[in-house]
Coordinates of C-alpha atoms in Angstrom, one line a residue:
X1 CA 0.0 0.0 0.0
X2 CA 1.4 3.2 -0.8
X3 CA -0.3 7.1 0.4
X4 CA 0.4 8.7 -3.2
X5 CA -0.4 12.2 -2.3
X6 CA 3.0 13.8 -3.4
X7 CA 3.4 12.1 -6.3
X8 CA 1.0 10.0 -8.1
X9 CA 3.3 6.7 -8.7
X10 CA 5.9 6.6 -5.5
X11 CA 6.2 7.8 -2.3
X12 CA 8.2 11.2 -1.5
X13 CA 11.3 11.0 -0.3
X14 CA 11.8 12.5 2.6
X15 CA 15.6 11.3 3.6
X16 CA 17.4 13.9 0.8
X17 CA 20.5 15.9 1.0
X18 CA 19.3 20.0 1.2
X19 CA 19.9 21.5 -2.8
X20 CA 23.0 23.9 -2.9
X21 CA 21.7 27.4 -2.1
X22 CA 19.5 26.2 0.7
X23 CA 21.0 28.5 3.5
X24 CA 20.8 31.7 1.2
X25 CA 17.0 30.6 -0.1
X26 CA 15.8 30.2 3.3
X27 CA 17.0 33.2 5.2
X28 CA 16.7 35.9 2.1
X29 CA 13.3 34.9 1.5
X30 CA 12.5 34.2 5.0
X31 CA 11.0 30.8 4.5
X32 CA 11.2 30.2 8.4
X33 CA 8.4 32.3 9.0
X34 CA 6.4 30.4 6.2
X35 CA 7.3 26.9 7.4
X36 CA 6.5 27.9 11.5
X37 CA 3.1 29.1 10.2
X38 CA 2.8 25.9 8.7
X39 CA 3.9 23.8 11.4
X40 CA 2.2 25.8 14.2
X41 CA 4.4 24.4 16.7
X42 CA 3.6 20.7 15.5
X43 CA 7.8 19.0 15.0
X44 CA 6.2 16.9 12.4
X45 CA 4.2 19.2 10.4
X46 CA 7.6 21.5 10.1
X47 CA 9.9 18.7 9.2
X48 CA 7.4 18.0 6.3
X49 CA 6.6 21.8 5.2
X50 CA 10.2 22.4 5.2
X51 CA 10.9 18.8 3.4
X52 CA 8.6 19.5 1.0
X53 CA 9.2 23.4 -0.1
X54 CA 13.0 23.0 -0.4
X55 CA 12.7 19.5 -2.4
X56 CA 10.0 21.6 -4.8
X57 CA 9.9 19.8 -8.6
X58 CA 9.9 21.4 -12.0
X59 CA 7.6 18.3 -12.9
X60 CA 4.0 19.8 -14.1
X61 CA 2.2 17.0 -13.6
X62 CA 3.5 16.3 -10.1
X63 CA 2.4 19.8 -9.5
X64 CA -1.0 19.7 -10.9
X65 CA -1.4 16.8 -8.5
X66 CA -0.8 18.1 -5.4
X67 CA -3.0 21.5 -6.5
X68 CA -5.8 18.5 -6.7
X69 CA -5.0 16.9 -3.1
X70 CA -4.8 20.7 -1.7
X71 CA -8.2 21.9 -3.6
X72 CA -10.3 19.1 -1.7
X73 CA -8.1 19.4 1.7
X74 CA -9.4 23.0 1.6
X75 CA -12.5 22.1 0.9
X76 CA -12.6 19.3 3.3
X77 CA -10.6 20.1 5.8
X78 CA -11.5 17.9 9.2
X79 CA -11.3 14.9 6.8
X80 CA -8.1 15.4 6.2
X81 CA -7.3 16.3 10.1
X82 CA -9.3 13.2 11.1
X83 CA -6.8 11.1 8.4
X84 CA -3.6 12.7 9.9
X85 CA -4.7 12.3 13.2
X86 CA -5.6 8.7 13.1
X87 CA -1.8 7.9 11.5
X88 CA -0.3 9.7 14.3
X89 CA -2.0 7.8 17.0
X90 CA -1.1 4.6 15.4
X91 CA 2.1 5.5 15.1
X92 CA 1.9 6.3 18.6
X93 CA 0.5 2.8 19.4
X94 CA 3.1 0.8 17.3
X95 CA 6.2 3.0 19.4
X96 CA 4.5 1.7 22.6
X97 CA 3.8 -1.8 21.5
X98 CA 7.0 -2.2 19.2
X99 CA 9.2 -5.2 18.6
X100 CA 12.4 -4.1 20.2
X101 CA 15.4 -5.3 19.6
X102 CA 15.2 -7.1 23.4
X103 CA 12.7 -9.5 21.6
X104 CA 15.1 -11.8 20.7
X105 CA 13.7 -15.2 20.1
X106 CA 11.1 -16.4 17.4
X107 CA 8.7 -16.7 20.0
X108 CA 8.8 -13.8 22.2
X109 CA 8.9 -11.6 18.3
X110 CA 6.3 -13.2 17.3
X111 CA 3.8 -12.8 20.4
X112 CA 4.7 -9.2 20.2
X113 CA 4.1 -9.2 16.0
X114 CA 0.9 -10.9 16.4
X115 CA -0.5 -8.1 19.6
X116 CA 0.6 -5.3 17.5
X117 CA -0.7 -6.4 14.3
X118 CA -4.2 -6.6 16.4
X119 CA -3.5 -3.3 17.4
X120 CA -3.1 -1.9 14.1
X121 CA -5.4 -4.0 12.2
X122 CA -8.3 -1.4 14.0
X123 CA -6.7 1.5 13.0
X124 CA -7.2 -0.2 9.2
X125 CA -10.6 -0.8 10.2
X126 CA -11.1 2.8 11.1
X127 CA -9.2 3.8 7.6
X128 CA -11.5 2.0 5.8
X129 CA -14.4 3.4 7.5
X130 CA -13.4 6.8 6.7
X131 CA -13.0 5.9 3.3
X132 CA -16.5 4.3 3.1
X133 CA -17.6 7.6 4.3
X134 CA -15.6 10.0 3.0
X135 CA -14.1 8.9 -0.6
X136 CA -17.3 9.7 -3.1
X137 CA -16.5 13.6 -2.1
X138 CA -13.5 13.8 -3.5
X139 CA -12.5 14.4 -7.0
X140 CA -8.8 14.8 -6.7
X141 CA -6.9 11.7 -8.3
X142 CA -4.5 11.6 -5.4
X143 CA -7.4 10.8 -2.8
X144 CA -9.7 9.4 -4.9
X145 CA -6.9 6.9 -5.4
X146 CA -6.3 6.7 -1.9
X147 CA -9.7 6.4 -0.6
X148 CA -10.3 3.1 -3.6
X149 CA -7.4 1.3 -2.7
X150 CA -8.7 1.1 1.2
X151 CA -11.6 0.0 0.3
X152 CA -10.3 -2.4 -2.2
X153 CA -7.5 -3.7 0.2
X154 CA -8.4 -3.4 3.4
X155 CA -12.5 -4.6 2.7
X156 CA -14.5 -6.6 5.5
X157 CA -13.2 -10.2 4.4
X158 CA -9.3 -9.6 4.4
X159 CA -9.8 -7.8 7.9
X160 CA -11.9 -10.7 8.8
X161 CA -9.5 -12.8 7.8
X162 CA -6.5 -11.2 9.7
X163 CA -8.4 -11.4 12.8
X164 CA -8.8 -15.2 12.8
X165 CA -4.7 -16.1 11.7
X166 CA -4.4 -13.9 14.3
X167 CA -6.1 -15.4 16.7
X168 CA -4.8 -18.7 15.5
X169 CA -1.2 -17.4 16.2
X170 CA -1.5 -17.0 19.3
X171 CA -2.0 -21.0 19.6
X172 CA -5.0 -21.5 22.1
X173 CA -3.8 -25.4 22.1
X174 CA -0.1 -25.5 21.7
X175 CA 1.9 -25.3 18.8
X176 CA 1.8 -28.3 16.5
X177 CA 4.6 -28.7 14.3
X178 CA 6.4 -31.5 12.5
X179 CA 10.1 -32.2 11.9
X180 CA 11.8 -35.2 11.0
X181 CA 14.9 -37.1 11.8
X182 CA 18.2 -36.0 10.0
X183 CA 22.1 -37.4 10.6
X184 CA 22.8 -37.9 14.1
X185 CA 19.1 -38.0 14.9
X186 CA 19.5 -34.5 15.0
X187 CA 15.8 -32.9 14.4
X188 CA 15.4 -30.5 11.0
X189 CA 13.2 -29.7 8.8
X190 CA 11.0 -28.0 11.6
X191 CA 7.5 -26.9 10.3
X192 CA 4.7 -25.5 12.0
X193 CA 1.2 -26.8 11.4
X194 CA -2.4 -25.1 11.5
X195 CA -4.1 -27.7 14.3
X196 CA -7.6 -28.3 13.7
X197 CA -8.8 -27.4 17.2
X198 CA -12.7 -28.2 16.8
X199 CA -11.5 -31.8 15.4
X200 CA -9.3 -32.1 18.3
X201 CA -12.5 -31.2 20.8
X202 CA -14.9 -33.3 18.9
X203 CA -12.7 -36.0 19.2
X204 CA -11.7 -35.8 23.0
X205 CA -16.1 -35.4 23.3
X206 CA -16.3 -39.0 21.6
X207 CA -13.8 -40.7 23.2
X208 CA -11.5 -40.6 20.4
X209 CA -8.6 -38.5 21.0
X210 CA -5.7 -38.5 18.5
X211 CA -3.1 -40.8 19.0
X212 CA 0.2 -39.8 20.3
X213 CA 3.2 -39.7 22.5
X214 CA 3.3 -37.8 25.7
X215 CA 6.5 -36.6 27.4
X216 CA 5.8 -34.3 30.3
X217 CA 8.4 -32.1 31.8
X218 CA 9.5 -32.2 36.0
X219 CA 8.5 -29.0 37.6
X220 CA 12.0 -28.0 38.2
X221 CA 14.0 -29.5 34.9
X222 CA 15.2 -26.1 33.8
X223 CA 17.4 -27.7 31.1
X224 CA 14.3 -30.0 29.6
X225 CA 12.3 -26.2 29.5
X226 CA 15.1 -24.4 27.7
X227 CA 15.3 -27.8 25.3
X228 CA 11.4 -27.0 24.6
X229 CA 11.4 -23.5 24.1
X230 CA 14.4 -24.0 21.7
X231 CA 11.9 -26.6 19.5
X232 CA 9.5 -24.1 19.8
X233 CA 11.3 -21.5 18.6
X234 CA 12.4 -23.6 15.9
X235 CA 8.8 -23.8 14.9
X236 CA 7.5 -20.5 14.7
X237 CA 10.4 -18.9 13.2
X238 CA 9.4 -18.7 9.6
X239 CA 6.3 -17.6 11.1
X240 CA 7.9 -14.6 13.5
X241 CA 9.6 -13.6 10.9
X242 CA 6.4 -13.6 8.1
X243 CA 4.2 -11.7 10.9
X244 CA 6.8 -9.1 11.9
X245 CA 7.3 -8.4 8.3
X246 CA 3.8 -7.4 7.5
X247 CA 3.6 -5.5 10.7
X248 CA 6.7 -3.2 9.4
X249 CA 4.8 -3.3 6.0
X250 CA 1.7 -1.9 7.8
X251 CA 3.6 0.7 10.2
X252 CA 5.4 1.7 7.0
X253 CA 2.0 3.0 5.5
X254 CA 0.9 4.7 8.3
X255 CA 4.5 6.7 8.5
X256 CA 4.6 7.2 4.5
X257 CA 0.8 8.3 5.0
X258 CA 1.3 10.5 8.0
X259 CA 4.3 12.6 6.7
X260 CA 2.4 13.2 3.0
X261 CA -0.9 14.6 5.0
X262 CA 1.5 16.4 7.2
X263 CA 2.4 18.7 4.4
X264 CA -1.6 18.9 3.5
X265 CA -2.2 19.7 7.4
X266 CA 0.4 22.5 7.3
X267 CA -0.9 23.8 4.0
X268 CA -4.2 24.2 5.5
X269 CA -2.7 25.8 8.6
X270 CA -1.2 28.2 6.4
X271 CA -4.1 28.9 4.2
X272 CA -5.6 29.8 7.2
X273 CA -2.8 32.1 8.6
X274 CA -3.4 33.9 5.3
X275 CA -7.1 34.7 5.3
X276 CA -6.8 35.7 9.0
X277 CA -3.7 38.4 8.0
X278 CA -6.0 39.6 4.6
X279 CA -4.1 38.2 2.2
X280 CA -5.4 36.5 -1.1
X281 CA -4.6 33.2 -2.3
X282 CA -4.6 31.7 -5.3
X283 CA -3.5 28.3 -7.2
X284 CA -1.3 29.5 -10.0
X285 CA -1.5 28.4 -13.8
X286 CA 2.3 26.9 -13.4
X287 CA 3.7 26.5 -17.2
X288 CA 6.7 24.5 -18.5
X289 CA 10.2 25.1 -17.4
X290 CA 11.8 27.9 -20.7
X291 CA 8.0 28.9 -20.9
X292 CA 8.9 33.0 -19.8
X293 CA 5.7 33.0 -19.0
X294 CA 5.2 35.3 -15.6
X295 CA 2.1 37.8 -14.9
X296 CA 0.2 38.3 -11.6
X297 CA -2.4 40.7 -9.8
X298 CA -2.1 41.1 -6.4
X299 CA 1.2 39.5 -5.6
X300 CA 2.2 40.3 -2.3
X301 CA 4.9 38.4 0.4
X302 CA 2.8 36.1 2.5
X303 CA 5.5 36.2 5.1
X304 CA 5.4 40.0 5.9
X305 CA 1.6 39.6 5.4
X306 CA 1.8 36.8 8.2
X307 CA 4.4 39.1 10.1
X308 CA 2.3 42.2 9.9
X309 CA -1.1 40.4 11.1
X310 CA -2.7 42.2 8.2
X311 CA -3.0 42.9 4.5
X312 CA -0.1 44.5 2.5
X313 CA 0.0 46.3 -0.9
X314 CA -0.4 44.1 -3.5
X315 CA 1.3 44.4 -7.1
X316 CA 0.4 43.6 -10.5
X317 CA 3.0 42.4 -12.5
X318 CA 2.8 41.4 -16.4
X319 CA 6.3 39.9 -17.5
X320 CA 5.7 37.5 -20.2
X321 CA 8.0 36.9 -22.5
X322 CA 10.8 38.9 -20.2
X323 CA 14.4 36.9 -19.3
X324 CA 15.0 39.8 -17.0
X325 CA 13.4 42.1 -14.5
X326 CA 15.4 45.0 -13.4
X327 CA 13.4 46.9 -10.2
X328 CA 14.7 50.3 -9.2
X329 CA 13.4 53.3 -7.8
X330 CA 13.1 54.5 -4.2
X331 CA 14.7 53.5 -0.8
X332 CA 12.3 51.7 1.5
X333 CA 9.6 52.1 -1.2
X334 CA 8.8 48.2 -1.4
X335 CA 11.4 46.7 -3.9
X336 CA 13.0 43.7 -1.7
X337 CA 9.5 43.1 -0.7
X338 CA 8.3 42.6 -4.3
X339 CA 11.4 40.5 -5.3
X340 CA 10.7 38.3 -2.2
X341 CA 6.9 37.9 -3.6
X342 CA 8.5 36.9 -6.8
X343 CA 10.7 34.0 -5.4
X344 CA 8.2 33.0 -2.4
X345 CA 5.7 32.5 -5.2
X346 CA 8.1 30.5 -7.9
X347 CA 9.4 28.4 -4.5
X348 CA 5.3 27.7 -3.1
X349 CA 4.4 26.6 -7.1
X350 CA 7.1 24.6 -7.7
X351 CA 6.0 22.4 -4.4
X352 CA 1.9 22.7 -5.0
X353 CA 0.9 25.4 -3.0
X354 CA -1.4 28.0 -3.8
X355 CA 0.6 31.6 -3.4
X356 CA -0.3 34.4 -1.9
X357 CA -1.8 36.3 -5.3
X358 CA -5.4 37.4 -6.6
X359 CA -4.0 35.4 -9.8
X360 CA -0.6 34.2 -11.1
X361 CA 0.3 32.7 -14.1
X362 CA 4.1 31.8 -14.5
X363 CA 6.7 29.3 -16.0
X364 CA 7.6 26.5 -12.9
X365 CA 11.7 27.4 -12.7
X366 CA 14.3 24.7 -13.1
X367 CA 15.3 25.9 -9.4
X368 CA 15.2 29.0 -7.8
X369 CA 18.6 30.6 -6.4
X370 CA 19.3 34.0 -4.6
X371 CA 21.8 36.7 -4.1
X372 CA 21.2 39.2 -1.1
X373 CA 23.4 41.9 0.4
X374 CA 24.8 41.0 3.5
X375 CA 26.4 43.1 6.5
X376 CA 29.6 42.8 7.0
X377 CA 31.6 39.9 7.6
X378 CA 32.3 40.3 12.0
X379 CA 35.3 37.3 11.4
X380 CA 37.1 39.9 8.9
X381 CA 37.8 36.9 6.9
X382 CA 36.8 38.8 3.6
X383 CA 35.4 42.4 2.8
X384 CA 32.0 42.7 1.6
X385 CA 32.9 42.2 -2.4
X386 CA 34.9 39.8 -2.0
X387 CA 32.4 37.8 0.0
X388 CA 29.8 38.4 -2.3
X389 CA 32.0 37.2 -5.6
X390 CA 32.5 33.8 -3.0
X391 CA 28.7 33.3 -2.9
X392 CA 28.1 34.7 -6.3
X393 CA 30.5 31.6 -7.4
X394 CA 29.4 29.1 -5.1
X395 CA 25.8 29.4 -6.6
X396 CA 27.2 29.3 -10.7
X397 CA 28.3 26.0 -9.4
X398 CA 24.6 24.7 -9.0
X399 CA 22.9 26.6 -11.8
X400 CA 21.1 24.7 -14.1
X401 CA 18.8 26.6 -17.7
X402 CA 15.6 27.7 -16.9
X403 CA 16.6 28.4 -12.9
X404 CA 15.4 31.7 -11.5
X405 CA 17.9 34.0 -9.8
X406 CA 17.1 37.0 -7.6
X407 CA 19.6 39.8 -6.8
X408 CA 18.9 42.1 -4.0
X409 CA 21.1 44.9 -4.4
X410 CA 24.2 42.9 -5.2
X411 CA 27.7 44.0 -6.0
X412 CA 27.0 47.3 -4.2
X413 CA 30.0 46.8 -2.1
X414 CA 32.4 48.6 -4.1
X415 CA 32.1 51.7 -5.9
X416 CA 29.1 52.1 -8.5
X417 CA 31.1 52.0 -12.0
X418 CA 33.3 48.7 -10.8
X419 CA 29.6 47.2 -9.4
X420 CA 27.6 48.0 -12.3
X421 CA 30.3 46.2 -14.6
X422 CA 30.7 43.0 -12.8
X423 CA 27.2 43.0 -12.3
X424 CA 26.1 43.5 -16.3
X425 CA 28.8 40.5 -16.9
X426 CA 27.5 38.3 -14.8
X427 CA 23.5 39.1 -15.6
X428 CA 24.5 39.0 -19.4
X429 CA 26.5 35.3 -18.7
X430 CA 23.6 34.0 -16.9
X431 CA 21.1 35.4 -19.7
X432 CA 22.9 33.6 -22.0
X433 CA 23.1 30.2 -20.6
X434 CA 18.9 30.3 -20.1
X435 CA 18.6 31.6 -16.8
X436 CA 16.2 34.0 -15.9
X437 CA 16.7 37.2 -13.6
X438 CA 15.0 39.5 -11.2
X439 CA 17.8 42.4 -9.9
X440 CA 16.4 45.3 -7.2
X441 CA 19.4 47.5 -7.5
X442 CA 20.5 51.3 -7.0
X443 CA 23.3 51.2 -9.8
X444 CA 21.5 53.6 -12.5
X445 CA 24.9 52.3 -14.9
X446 CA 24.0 48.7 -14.9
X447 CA 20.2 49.6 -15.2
X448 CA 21.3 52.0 -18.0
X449 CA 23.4 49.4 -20.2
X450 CA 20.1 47.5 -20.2
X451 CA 18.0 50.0 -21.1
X452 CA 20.2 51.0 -24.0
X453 CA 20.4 47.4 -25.7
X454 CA 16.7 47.8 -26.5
X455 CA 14.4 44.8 -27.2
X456 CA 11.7 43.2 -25.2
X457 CA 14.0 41.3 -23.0
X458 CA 14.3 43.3 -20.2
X459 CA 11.2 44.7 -18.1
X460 CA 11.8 47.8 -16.2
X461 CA 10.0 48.3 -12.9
X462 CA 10.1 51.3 -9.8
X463 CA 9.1 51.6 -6.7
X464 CA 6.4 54.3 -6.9
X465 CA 7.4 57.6 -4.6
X466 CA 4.3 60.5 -4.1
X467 CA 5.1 64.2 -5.1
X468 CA 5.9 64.8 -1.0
X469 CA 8.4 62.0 -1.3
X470 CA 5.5 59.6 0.5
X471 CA 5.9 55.7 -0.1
X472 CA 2.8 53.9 -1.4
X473 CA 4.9 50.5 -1.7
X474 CA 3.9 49.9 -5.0
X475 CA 6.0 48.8 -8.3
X476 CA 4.8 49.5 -11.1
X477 CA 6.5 49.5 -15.0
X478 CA 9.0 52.6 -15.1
X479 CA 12.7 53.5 -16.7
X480 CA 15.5 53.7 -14.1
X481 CA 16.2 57.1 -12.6
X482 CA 19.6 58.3 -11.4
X483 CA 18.4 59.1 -8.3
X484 CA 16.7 56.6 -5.1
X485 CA 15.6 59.5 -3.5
X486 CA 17.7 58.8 -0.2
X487 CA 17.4 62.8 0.5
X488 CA 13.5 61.7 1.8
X489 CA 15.2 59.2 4.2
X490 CA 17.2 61.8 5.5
X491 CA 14.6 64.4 5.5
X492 CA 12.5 62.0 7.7
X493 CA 15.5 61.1 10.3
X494 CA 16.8 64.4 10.2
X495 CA 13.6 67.2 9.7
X496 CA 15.3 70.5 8.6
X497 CA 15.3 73.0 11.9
X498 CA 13.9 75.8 12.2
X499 CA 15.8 79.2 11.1
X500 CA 18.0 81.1 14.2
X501 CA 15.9 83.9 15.5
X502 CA 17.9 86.9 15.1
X503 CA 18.6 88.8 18.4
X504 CA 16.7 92.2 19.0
X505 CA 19.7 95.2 18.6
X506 CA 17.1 97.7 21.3
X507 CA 17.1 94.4 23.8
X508 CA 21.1 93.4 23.5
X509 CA 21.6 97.0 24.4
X510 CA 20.0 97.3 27.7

């Protein structure tokens, strides 16, 4: 039995190596914030959230499929909390009630196999129930598929069934087994027997009882008792071993089960968050990897939205057809914000969220990198340029065509002329191998030497700034400008004072 919910022909793979860029992704597009609102304080539901984001898949159909699973979690919600609930308290049953590795002998693993497999053959029944209940409301092929193979698998007869070889392995009269003599009279060949215990009883009722040796054992022969339990274990090894194996099988479903709704539980915990803060979600319309497709309406950053507590300004963005997005315009006017949207949206698609848009439409990237300032290194190992050309080389090293890379006022370290250049190399290498770019920057030269190539390559954008130097937040399509307006910053830290009064010549004479 497999859950199916990530992908729609294996399970996910959770044990995976972090991507290069991990550390850089996660703290410049603060994904901590989105995972915590996700987990809610719940270990599990993190570990999966954050699993399942960085892992993300350029894969469209894998994508489409987990947009089906999350449409009818949303729209069902405390069936999919009941599911997730149940896994975790059979999981929880199976950690008591476990086979340890102090269960040593055939017999002792398989009296423990069979009480646990009773344990969790309940929890199947209550699976199945839910299914019977549940599955016709679902259209999504993930749980559609899920909810038929319960009730295929798990139907009244095979749980019927399990009950009575469980009850029969727990060997109400003894265990019958036969062996047979081999060199030295040495016994082999042990095999145990299914005993026919209403013959047995009909023929003890009658008078008839079957034919056999008896050898009882002296109350205190502790040798003899050790010699038995060895034959016993000899018997019911195969069937330890066959009874502990499905039980892993079993407890292996519920894990693989619990950790795929885990991610659908945090998703909904999430979607939550978002409507409480005001902010809109929507599935996007994710298109091939090389597509260029990206347009949106109300794009905001859901983790300043769930920061904040409520809505944020919203931007519309049309950038089909564009391999590179240069943002400029004022200090604090709304630009990293935007670019954060940008990748927190590209990172939610690629993993089957919904993002936090009125509508988005965009190509699903390859994988998604980024490049933010940083303060200054407090080891002195390196100077800020130097430390950025060390990142900026570490991530060439993982690019791959049709990634998306977003620069947040990179290569600013060193003077603007020397930063502009090394930055238009480095945007016009990457644009050249297939990788699409989104740069926030101050440096007017590097914006410039795009502007003046022409073409439809390149979209300009700016952070909007009111007559009175007021920020509305918004970017909107715009040529660069020389200046970021810094003078308003100042102005609003530092207000001009108010002119010297000039002392009165009558009064300083008296």
């Amino acid at each position: 039995m497999q859950a199916l919910l990530l992908h729609s022909d294996r399970d996910f793979e959770w044990e995976r190596p972090d991507p290069p860029g991990t550390g850089d992704l996660v703290r410049d597009l603060a994904l901590t914030t989105l995972v915590d609102a996700m987990a809610k304080g719940d270990e599990r539901l993190h570990d999966a959230a954050r699993g399942v984001l960085l892992a993300g898949t350029p894969d469209l159909a894998t994508i489409r499929h987990r947009q089906g699973v999350l449409r009818d979690a949303i729209a069902r919600p405390e069936v999919i909390r009941e599911l997730y609930r149940l896994t975790v308290e059979a999981i929880e049953a199976e950690r008591k009630g476990g086979i340890g590795a102090f269960f040593r002998s055939p017999s002792m693993v398989l009296t423990r196999a069979v009480e646990l497999m009773g344990v969790l053959s309940g929890f199947l029944r209550r699976l199945r129930a839910v299914a019977d209940r549940e599955g016709t409301a679902f259209r999504s092929a993930g749980l559609a598929t899920l909810f038929s193979m319960l009730r295929r698998e798990l139907d009244e007869r095979y749980l019927a069934e399990v009950d009575r070889s469980l009850k029969r392995l727990t060997f109400p009269g003894g265990v019958l087994m036969s062996a047979r003599l081999g060199p030295g009279n040495a016994g082999q060949d042990y095999t145990l027997r299914r005993a026919d215990l209403r013959r047995d009883r009909l023929a003890r009722f009658v008078g008839r009882a079957p034919e056999g040796y008896d050898f009882t054992l002296a109350p205190r022969d502790e040798s003899g008792a050790r010699a038995l339990a060895e034959l016993r274990d000899r018997g019911v090894a195969v069937a330890s071993g066959a009874v502990a194996r499905s039980t892993e099988h079993v407890i292996g479903f519920f894990r693989a089960l619990r950790s795929e709704l885990a991610f659908y539980v945090g998703a909904l915990n999430l979607h939550e968050a978002l409507a409480v803060a005001g902010s809109p979600t929507c599935f996007p319309d994710a298109k091939p990897p090389g597509d260029r497709a990206l347009s949106a309406d109300g794009l905001c950053d859901p983790c300043l939205a769930l920061g904040l507590g409520h809505g944020i300004v919203g931007n519309a963005l049309e950038a089909d057809g564009r391999d590179l997005v240069i943002v400029t315009g004022a200090n604090r006017g709304g630009k990293s914000t935007f670019l954060r949207s940008i990748g927190l949206a590209a990172v939610m698609m690629r993993c089957g969220l919904f993002v936090a848009a009125r509508s988005f439409a965009g190509e699903v990237p390859e994988r998604v990198f980024t490049h933010w300032r940083r303060e200054e290194d407090a080891s002195l190992h390196s100077g800020k340029f130097d430390e950025e050309l060390a990142r900026m080389s570490a991530t060439a090293d993982a690019l791959v065509p049709n990634a998306l890379v977003l620069f947040n006022e990179s290569f600013a370290a060193t003077n603007e002329r020397e930063g502009s250049e090394v930055a238009r190399q480095i945007v016009s290498a990457l644009l050249a191998r297939g990788i699409r770019v989104a740069f926030v920057t101050h440096q007017y030269a590097f914006a410039r030497a795009f502007r003046d190539r022409g073409g439809r390559a390149t979209l300009f954008l700016r952070a909007a700034r009111g007559e009175n130097g007021a920020r509305s937040f918004a970017v909107t399509e715009g040529e660069p400008l020389r200046t970021s307006y810094g003078s308003d910053l100042f102005a609003a830290v530092f207000p001009p004072m108010a002119p010297a009064v000039e002392p009165d010549p009558a009064r300083a004479g008296r």
